[in-house]
CSV table of C-alpha atoms and ligand atoms in Angstrom, one decimal:
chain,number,residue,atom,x,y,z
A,176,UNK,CA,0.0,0.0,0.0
A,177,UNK,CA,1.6,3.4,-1.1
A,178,UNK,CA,0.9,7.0,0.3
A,179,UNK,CA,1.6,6.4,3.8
A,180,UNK,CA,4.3,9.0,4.2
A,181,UNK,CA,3.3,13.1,3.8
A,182,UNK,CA,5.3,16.2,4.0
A,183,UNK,CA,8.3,17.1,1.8
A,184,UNK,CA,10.8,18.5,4.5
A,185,UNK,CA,9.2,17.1,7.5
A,186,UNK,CA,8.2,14.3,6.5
A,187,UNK,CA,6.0,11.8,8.5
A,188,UNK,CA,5.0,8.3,7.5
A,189,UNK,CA,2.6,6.0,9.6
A,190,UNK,CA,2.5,2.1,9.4
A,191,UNK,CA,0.1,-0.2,11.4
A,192,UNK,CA,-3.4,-2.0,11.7
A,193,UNK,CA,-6.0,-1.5,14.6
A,194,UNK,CA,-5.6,-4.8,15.9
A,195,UNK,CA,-2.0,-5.4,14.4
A,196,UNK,CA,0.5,-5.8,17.5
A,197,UNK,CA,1.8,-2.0,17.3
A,198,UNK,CA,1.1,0.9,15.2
A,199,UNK,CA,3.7,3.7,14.6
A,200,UNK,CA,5.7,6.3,12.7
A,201,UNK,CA,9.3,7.6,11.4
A,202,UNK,CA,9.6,11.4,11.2
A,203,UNK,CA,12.2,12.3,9.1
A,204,UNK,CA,13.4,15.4,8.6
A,205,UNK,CA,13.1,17.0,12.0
A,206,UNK,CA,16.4,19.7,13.0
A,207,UNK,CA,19.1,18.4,15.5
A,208,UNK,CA,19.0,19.6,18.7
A,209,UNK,CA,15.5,19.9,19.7
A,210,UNK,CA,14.8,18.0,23.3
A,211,UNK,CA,12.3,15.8,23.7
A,212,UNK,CA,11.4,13.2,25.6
A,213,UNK,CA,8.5,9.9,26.1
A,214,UNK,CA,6.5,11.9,28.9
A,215,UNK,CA,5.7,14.6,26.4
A,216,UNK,CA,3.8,12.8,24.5
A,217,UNK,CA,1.2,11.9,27.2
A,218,UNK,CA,-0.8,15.3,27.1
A,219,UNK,CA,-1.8,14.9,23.6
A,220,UNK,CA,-2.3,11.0,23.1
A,221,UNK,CA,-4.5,11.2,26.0
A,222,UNK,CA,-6.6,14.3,24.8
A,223,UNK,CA,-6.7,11.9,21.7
A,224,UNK,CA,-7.6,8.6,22.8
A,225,UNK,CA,-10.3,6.3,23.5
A,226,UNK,CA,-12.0,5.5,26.9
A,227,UNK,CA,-11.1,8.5,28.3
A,228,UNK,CA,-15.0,9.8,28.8
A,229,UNK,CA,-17.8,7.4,28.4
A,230,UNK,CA,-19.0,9.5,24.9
A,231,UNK,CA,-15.9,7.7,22.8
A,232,UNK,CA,-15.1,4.5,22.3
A,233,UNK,CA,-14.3,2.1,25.8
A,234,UNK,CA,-11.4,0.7,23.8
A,235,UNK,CA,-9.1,1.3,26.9
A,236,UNK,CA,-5.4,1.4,25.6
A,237,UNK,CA,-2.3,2.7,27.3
A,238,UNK,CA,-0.4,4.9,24.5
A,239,UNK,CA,3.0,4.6,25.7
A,240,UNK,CA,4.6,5.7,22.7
A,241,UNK,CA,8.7,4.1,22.8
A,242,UNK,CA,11.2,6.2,21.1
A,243,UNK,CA,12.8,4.0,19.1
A,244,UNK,CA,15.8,6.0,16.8
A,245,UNK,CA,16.5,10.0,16.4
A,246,UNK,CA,17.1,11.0,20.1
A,247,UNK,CA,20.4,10.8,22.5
A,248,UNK,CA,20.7,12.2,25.5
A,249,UNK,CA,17.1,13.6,25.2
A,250,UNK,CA,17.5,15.4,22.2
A,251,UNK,CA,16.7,15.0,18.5
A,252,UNK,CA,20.3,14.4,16.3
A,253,UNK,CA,18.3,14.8,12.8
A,254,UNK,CA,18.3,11.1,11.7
A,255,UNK,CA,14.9,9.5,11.4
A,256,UNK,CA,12.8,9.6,15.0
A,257,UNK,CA,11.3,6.2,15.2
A,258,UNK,CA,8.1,6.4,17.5
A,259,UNK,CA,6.0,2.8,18.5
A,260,UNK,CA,2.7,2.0,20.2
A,261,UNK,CA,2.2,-1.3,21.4
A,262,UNK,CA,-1.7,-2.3,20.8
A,263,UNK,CA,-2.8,-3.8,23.8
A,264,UNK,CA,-6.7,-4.0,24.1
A,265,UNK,CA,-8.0,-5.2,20.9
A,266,UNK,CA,-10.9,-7.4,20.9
A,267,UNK,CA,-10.9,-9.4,17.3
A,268,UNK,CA,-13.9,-11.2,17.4
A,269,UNK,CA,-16.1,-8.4,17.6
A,270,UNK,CA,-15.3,-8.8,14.1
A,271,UNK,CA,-16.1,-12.2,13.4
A,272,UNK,CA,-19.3,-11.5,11.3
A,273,UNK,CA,-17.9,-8.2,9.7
A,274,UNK,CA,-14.8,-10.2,8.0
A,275,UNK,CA,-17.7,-11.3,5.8
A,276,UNK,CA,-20.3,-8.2,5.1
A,277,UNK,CA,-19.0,-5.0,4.0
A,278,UNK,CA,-20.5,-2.5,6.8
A,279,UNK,CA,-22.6,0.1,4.7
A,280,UNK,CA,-20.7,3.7,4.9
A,281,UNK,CA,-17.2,2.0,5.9
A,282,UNK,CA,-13.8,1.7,3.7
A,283,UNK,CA,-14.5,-2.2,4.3
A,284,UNK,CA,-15.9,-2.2,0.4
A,285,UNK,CA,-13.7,0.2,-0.8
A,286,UNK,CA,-10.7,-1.5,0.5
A,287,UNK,CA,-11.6,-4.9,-0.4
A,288,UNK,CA,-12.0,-3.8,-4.4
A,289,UNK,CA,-8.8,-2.2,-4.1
A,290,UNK,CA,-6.6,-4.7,-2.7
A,291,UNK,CA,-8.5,-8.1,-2.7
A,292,UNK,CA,-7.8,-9.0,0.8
A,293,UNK,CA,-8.1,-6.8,4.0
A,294,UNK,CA,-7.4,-7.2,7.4
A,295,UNK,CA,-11.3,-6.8,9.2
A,296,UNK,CA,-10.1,-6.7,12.6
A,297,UNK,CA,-11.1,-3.2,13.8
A,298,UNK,CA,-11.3,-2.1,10.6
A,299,UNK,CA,-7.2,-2.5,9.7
A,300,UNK,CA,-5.3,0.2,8.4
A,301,UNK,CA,-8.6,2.1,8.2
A,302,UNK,CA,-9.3,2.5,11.3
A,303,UNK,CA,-8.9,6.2,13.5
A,304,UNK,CA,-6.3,3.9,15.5
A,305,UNK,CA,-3.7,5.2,13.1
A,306,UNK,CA,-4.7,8.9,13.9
A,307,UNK,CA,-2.8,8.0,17.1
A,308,UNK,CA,0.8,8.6,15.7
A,309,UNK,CA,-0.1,11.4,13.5
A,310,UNK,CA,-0.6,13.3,16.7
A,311,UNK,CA,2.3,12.0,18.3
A,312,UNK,CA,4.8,13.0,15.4
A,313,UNK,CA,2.7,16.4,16.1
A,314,UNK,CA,4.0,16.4,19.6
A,315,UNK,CA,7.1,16.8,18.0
A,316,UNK,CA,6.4,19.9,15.8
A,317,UNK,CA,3.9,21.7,18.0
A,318,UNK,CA,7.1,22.0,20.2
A,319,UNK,CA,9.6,22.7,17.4
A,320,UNK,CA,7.0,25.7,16.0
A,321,UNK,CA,6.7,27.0,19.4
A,322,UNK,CA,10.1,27.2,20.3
A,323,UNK,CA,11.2,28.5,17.3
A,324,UNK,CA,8.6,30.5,16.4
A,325,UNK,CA,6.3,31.3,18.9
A,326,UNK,CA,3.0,29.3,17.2
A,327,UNK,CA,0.3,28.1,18.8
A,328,UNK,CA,-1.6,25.4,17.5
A,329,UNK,CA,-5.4,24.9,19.4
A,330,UNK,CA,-8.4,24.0,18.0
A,331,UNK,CA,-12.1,23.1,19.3
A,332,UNK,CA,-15.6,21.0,18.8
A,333,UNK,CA,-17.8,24.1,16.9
A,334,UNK,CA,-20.6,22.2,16.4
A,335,UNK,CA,-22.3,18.4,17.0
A,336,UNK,CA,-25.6,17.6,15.6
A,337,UNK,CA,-27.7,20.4,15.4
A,338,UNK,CA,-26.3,22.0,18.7
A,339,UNK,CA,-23.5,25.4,18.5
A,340,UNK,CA,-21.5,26.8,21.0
A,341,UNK,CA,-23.4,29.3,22.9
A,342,UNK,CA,-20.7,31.3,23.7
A,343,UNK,CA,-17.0,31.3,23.5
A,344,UNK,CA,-13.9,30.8,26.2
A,345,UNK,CA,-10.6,28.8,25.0
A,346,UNK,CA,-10.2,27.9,29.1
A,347,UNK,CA,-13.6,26.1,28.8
A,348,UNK,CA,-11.9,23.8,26.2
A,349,UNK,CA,-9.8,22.1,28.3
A,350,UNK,CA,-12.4,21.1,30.6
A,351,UNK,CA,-14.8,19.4,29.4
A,352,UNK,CA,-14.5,15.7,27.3
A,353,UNK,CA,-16.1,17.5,23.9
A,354,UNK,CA,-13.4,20.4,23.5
A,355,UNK,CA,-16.6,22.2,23.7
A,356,UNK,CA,-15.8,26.3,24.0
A,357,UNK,CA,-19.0,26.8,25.9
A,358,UNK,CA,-18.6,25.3,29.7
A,359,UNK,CA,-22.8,25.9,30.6
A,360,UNK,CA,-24.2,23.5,27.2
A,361,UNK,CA,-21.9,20.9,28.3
A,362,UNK,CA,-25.0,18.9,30.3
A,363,UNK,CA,-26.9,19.6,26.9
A,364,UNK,CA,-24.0,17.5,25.0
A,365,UNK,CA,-24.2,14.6,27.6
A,366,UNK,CA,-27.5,14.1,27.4
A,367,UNK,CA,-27.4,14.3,23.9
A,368,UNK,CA,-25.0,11.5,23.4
A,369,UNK,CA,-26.4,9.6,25.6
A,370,UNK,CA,-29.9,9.8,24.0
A,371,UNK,CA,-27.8,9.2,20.9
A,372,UNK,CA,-26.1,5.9,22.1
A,373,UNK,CA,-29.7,4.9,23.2
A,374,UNK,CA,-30.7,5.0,19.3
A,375,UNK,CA,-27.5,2.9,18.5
A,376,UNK,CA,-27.2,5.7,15.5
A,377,UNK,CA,-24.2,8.5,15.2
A,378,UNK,CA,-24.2,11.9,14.5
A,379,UNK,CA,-21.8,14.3,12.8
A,380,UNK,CA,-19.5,17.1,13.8
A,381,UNK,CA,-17.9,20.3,12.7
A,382,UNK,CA,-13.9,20.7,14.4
A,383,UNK,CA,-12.1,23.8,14.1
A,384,UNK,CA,-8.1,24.4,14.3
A,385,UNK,CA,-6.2,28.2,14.4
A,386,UNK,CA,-3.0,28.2,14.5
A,387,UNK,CA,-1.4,32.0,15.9
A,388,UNK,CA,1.3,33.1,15.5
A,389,UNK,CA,2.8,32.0,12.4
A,390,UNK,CA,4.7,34.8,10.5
A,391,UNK,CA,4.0,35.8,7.0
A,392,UNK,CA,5.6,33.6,4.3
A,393,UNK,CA,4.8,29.9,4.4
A,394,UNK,CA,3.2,28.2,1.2
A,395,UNK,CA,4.6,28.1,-2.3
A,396,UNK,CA,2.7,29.0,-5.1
A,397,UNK,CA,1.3,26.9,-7.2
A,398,UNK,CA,1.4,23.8,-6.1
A,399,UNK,CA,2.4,23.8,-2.9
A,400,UNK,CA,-0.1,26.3,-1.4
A,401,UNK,CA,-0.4,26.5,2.9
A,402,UNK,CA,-4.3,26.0,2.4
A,403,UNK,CA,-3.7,23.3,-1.0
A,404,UNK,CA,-1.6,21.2,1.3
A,405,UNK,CA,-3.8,22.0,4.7
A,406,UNK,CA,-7.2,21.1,2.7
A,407,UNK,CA,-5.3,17.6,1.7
A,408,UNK,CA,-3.7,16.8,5.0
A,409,UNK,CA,-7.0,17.6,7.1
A,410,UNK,CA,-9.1,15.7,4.3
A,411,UNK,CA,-6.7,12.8,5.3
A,412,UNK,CA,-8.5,12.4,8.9
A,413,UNK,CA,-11.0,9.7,9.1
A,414,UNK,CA,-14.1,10.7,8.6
A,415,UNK,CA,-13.9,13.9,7.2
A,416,UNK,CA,-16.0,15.3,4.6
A,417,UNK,CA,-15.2,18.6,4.2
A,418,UNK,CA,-12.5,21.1,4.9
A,419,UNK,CA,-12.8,24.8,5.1
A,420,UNK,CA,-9.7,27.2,5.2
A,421,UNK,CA,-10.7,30.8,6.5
A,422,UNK,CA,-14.9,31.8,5.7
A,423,UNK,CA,-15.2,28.6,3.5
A,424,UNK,CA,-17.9,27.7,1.8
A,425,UNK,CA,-19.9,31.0,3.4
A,426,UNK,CA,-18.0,33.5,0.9
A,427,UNK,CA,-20.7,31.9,-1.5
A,428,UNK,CA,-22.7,34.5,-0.6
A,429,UNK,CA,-20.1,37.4,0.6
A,430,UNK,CA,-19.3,40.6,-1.6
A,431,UNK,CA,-15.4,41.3,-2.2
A,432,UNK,CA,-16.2,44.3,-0.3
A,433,UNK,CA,-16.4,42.1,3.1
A,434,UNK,CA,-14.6,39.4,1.8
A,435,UNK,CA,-10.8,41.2,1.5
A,436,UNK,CA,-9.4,41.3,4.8
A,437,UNK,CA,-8.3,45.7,4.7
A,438,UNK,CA,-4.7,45.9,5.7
A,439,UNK,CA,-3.7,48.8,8.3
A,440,UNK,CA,-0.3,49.4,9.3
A,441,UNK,CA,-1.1,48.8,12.9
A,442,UNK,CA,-2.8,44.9,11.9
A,443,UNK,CA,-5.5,43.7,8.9
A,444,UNK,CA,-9.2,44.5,10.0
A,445,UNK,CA,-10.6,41.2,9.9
A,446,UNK,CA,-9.6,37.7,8.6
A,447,UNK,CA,-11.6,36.1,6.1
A,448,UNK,CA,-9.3,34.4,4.6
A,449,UNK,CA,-8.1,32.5,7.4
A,450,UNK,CA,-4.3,33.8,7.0
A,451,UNK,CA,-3.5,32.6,3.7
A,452,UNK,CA,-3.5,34.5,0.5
A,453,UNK,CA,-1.9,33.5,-2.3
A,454,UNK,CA,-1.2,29.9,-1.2
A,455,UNK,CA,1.2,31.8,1.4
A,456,UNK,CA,0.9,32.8,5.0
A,457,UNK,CA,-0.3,36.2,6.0
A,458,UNK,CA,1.0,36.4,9.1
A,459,UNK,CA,-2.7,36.3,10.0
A,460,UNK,CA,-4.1,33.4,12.4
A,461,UNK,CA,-4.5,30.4,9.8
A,462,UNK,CA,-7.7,29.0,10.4
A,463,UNK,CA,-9.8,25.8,8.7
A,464,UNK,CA,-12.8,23.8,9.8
A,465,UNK,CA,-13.7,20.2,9.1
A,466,UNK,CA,-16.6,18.4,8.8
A,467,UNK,CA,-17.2,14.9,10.3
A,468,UNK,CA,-19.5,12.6,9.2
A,469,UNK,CA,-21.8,10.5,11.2
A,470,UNK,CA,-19.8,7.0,12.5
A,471,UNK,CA,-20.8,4.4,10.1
A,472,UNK,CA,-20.3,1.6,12.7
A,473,UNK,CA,-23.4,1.7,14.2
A,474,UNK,CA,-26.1,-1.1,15.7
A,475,UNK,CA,-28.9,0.0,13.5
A,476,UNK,CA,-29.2,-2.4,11.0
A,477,UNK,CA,-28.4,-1.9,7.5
A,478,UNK,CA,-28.6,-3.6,4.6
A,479,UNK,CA,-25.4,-4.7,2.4
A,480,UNK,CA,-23.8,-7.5,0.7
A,481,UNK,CA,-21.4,-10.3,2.3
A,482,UNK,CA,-18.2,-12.0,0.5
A,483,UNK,CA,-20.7,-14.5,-1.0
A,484,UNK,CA,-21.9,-12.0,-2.9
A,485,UNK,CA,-25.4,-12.4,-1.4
A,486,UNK,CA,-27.9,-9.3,0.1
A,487,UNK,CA,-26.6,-9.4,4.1
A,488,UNK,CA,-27.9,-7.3,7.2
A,489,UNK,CA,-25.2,-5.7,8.9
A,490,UNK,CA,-25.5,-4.8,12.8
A,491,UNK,CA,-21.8,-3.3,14.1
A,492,UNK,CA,-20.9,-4.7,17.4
A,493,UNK,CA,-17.8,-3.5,19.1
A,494,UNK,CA,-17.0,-0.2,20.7
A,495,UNK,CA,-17.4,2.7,18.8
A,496,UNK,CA,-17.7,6.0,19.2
A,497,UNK,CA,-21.4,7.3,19.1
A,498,UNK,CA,-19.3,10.5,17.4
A,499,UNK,CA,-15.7,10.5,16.4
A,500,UNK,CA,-16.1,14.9,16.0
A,501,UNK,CA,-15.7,14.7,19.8
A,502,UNK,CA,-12.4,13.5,20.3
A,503,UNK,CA,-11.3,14.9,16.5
A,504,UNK,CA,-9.6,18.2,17.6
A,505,UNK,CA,-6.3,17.0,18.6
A,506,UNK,CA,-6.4,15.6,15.2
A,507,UNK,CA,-6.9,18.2,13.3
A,508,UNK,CA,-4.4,20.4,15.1
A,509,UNK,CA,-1.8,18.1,14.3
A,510,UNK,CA,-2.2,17.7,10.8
A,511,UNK,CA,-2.1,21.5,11.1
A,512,UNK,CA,1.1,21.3,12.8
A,513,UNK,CA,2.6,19.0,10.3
A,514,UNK,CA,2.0,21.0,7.6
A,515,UNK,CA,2.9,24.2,9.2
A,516,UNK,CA,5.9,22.4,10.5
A,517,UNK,CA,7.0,21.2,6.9
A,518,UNK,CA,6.3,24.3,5.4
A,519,UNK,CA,8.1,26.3,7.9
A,520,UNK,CA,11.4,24.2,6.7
A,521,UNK,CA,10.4,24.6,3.2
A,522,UNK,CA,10.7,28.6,3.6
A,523,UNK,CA,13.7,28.2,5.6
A,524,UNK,CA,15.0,26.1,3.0
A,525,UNK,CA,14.6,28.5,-0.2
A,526,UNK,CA,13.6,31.9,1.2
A,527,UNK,CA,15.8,31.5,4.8
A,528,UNK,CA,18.2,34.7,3.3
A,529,UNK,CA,14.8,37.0,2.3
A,530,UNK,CA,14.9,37.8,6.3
A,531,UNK,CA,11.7,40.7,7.4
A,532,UNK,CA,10.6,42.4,4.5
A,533,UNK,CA,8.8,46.1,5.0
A,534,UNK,CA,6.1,47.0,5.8
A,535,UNK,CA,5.1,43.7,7.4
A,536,UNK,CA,1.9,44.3,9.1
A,537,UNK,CA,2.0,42.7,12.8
A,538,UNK,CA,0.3,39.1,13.1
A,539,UNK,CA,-2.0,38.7,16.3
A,540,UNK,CA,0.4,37.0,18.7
A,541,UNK,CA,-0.5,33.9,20.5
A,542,UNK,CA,-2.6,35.0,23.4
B,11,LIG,C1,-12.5,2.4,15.3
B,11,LIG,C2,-13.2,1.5,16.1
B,11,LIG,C3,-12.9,1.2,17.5
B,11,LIG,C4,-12.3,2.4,18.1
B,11,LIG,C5,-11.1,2.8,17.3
B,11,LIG,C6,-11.5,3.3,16.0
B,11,LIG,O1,-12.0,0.2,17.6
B,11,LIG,P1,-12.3,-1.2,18.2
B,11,LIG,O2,-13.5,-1.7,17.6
B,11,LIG,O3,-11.1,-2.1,18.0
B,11,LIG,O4,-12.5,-0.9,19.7
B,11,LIG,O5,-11.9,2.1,19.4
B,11,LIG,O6,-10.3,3.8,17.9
B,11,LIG,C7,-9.1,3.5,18.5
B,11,LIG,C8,-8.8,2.3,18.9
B,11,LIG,C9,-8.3,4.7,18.7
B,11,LIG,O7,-7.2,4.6,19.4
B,11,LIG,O8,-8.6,5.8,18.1
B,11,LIG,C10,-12.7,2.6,13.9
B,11,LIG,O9,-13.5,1.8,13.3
B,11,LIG,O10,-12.2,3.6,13.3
């Protein structure tokens, strides 16, 4: 299977199967000398992972990621960083009937014309198990942008169902299992995915990401714009169905009048187009939104086809998540890391020289 590995400079490539004996990652590319160590990868796996609240999945597994190659004495030496996650709760024979039905909505039937053969357990390479090391290669270049740069990466649950924040507060983010930025609806979530789990159906989300801080410059035109390779790396995610970089699909209906973000010497008055003009970065916050759909594994029965090639019913057992949009964001601000990471190389790489140009009009600063 090709197109496992992404990013030209920084450059990440994931191997493993849900119910495999270990899923990980090499990230090549990252500069000597930045220190890292296993504990820092806890914060982030756990905000990621499973079990954690009982709205995800109660696959409990320990995510203790092993550094395997790129690191003495605590630091990175610029040779390939090897990271590894031992799979240690799977439970296989959920699916035993699933090996022979193709669950409607799943990559089960798309897999299975592609290759042949698949591995069903947990869905294989398919499943959002392998999400696990894209945020811990993010680990690694949240820190690097931060240190070097002074970005901050953060992103929240903007909308489950038919239910929006009422309200905004980053703090409130933190707190609550949904990365929901309004603290006082988070009863209304839990009810509503507990009524939801009642139904045995899913529902949908909407996750978004900003990333401050990041100076003017990153992207290259043509084909290698910030929001070309953003749109493709946040696409990657399970589950998504649709990415939106700044206003999105709402400057449908927007005048270039609004639209263009006016430039002032003391900052631009607004930001519409979500830092990025050009394919490059404005020194703007770059911002994007994702859609997730609704879970396909779900108990309500559905109708489909089995390997015999005969009509089948399909009911998923197993634990899944009643919405994988709740325990998305940490995804999606590390594929935004990844690429701002890589990108931030790529500039260093061909425009390192260029230095400040004038007038730069100041960035908002991470707050
Ligand atoms: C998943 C199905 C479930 C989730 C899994 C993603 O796996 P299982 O049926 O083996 O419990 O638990 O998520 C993870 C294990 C994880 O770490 O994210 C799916 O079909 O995508």
């Amino acid at each position: 299977m090709s197109s496992n590995s992404f990013g030209k400079l920084f450059c990440v490539t994931t191997f493993g199967e849900s119910h495999g004996p270990a899923i990980g990652c090499v990230v090549d590319g990252c500069p000597p000398g930045l220190t890292i160590d296993a504990a820092e990868f806890r914060t982030d796996l756990d905000r990621r992972a499973t079990g954690k609240s009982r709205y995800t999945s109660q696959r409990h597994e320990a995510d203790e990621v092993e550094i395997l190659s790129g690191v003495y004495e605590g630091k990175t030496t610029g040779t390939p960083i090897a990271l590894l996650i031992r799979n240690t709760d799977q439970r296989s024979k959920d699916y035993g009937e699933i090996a022979q039905t193709f669950r409607p909505g799943h990559a089960d039937y798309t897999y299975w014309q592609k290759y042949g053969i698949r591995d069903p357990r947990g869905g294989g390479r398919s499943s959002a198990r392998e999400t696990t090391m894209r945020v811990a290669a993010a680990v690694i270049a949240k820190k690097w942008l931060t240190e070097r740069y002074g970005v901050r990466v953060r992103g929240y649950l903007a909308q489950i169902g038919e239910i929006t924040p009422e309200g905004f507060d980053w703090d409130a983010v933190e707190e609550n299992p949904f990365f929901w930025p309004a603290a006082a609806q988070v009863p209304v979530l839990e009810s509503y995915i507990n009524a939801l789990r009642k139904t045995g159906d899913s529902v949908g989300a909407r996750v978004n990401v900003v990333a401050e801080g990041v100076p003017p410059g990153w992207g290259e035109p043509i084909y290698g714009k910030l929001d070309g390779d953003l749109a493709s790396a946040l696409m990657s995610i399970n589950a998504v169905k649709g990415v939106e970089i700044g206003d999105g699909f709402a400057a449908v209906t927007q005048r270039g009048s609004e639209h263009r973000d006016e430039m002032r010497l003391d900052g631009f008055t607004s930001n519409h187009a979500g830092g990025i003009l050009g394919g490059i970065s404005s020194g703007q916050p770059v911002t994007a939104s994702i859609v997730l759909k609704p879970t396909s594994s779900i108990l309500i029965p559905g109708h489909s086809v089995n390997l015999a090639g005969e009509p089948a019913e399909v009911v998923t057992k197993g634990r899944h998540d009643p919405c994988v949009g709740i325990r998305a964001t940490p995804i999606a601000e590390a594929m935004m890391a990844l690429v701002l990471m890589d990108h931030a190389l790529r500039h260093r790489a061909q425009c390192g020289d260029v230095g400040v140009v004038e007038p730069r009009i100041p960035g908002q600063s991470p707050s």
